[in-house]
N, CA and C of each residue as an Amber inpcrd file, in Angstrom:
protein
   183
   3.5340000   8.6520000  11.9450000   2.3390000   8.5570000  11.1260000
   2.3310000   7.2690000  10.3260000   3.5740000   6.5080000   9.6470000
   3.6190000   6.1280000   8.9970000   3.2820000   4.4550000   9.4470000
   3.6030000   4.7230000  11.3390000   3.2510000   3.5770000  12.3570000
   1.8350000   3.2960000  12.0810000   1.6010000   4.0330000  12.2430000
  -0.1750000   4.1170000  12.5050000  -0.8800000   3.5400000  11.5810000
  -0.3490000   3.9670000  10.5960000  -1.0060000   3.6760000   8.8880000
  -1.0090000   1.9900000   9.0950000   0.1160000   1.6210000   9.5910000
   0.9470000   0.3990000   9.2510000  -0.3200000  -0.1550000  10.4830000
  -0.4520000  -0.0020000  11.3690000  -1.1990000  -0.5890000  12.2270000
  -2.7840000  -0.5370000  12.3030000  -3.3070000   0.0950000  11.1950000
  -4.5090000   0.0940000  11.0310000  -4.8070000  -0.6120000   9.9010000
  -4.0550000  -0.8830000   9.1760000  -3.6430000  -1.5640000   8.3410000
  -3.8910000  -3.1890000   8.6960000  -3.3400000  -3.5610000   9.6590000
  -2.4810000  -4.4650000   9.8390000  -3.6370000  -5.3180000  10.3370000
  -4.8070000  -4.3670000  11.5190000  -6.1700000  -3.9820000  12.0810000
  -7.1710000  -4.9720000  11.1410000  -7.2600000  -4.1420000  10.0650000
  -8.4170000  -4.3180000   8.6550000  -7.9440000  -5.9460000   8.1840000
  -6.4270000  -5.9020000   8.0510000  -6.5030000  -7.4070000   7.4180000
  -6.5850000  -8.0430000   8.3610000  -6.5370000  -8.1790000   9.7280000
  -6.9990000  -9.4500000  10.1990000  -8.1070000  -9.6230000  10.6600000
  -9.1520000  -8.4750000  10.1880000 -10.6300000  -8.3640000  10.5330000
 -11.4120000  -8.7250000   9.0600000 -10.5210000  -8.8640000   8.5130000
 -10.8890000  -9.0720000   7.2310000 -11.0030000 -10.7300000   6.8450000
 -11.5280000 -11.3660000   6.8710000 -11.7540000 -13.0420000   6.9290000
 -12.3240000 -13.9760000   5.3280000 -12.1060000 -13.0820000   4.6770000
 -12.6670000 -13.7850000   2.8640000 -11.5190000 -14.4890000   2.1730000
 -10.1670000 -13.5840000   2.8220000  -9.7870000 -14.3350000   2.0320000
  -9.3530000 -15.7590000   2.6950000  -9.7730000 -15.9920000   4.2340000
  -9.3580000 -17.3480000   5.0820000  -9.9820000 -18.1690000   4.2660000
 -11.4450000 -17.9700000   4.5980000 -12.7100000 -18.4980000   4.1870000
 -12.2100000 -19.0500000   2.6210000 -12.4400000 -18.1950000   1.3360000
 -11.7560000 -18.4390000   0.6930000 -10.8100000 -19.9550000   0.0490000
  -9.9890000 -19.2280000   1.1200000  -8.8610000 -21.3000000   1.3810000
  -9.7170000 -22.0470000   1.6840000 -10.1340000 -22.2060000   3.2670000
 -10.8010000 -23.2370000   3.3490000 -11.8230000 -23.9580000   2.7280000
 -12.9170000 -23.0410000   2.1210000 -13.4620000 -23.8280000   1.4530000
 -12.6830000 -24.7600000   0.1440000 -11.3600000 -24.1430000  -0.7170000
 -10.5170000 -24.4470000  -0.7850000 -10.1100000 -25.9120000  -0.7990000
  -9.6330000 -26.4200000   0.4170000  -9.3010000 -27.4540000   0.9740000
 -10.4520000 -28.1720000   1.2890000 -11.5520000 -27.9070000   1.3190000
 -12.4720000 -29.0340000   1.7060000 -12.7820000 -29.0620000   0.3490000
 -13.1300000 -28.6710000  -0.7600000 -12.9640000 -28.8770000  -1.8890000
 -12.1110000 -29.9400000  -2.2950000 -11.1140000 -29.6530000  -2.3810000
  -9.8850000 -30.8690000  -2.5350000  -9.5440000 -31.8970000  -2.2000000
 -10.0510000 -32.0360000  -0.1360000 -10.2130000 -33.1910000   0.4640000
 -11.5200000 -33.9820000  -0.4890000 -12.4450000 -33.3090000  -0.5410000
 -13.5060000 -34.3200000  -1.2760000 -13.0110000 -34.9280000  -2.4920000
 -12.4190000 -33.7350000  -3.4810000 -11.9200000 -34.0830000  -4.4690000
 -10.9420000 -35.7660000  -4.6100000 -10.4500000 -35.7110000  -3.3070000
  -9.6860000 -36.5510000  -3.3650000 -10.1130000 -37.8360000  -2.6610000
 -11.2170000 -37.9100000  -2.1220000 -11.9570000 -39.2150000  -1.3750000
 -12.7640000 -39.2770000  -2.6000000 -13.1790000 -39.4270000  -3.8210000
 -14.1170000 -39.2390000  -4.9150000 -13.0910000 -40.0720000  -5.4430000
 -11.7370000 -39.4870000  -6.1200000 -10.7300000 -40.2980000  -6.7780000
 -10.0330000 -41.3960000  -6.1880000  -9.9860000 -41.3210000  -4.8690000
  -9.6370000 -42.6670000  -3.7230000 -10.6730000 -44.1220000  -4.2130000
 -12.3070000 -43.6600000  -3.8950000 -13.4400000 -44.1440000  -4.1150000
 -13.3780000 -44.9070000  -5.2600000 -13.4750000 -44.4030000  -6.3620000
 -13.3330000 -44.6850000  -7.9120000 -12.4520000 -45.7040000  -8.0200000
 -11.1170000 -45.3390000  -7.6390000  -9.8330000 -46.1890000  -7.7780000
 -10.0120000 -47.6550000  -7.2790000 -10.3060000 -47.4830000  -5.8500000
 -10.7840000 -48.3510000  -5.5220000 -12.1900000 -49.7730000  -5.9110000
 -12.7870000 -48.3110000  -6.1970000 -14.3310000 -49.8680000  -7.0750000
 -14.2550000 -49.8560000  -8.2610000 -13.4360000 -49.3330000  -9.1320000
 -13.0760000 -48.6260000 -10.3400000 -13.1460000 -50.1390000 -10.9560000
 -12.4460000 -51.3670000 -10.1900000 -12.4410000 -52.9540000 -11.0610000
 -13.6660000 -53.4560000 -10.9260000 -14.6080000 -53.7290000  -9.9110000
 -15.4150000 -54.3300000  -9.5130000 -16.4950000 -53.5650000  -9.9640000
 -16.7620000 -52.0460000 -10.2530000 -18.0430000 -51.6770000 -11.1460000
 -17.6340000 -52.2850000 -12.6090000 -16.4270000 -52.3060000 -13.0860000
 -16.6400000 -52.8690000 -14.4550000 -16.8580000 -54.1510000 -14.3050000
 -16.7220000 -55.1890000 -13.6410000 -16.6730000 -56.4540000 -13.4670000
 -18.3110000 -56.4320000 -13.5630000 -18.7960000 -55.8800000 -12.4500000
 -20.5480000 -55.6740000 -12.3230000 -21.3310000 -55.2480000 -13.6840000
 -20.9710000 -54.1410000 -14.7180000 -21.4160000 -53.5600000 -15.5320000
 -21.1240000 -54.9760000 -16.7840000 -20.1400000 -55.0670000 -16.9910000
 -19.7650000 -56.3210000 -18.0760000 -20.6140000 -57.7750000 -17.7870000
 -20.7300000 -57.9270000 -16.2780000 -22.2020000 -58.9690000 -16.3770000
 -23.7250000 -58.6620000 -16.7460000 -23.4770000 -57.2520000 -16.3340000
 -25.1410000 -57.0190000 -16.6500000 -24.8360000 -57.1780000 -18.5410000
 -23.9310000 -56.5910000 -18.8030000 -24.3630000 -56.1580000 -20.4360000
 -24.5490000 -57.3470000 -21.2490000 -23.6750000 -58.6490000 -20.5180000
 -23.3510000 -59.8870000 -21.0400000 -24.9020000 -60.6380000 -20.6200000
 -25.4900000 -60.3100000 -19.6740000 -26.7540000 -60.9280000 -19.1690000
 -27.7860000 -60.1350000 -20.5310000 -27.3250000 -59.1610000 -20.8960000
 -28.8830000 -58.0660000 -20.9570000 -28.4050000 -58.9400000 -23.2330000
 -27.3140000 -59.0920000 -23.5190000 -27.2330000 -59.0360000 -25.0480000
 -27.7230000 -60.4260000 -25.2210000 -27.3950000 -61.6260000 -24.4860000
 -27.9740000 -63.0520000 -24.5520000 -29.3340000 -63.2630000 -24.5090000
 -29.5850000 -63.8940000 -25.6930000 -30.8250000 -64.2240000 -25.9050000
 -31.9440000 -64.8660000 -25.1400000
């Protein structure tokens, strides 16, 4: 009996898919997360370089 239990069991969780889903969204979460902070890092000098000319263009008389 105690087989059975164990195997219907066993049945339900792998018919059961929320908590996969779950992760994965998960990880694509994180991958983005982490091409966002890649991104940044990367233009992170050259937007301030860009922003400090405009402000220096925009305060001159």
């Amino acid at each position: 009996m105690a087989k059975l239990f164990f195997a219907a069991s066993a049945l339900v969780a792998l018919k059961d898919r929320r908590g996969a889903t779950a992760i994965e969204y998960g990880l694509i979460a994180a991958g983005v997360s982490v091409v966002i902070a890649a991104t940044v890092w990367l233009i992170g000098g050259n937007l301030s370089t860009i922003f400090t000319g405009i402000k220096d263009a925009l305060v001159k008389p």
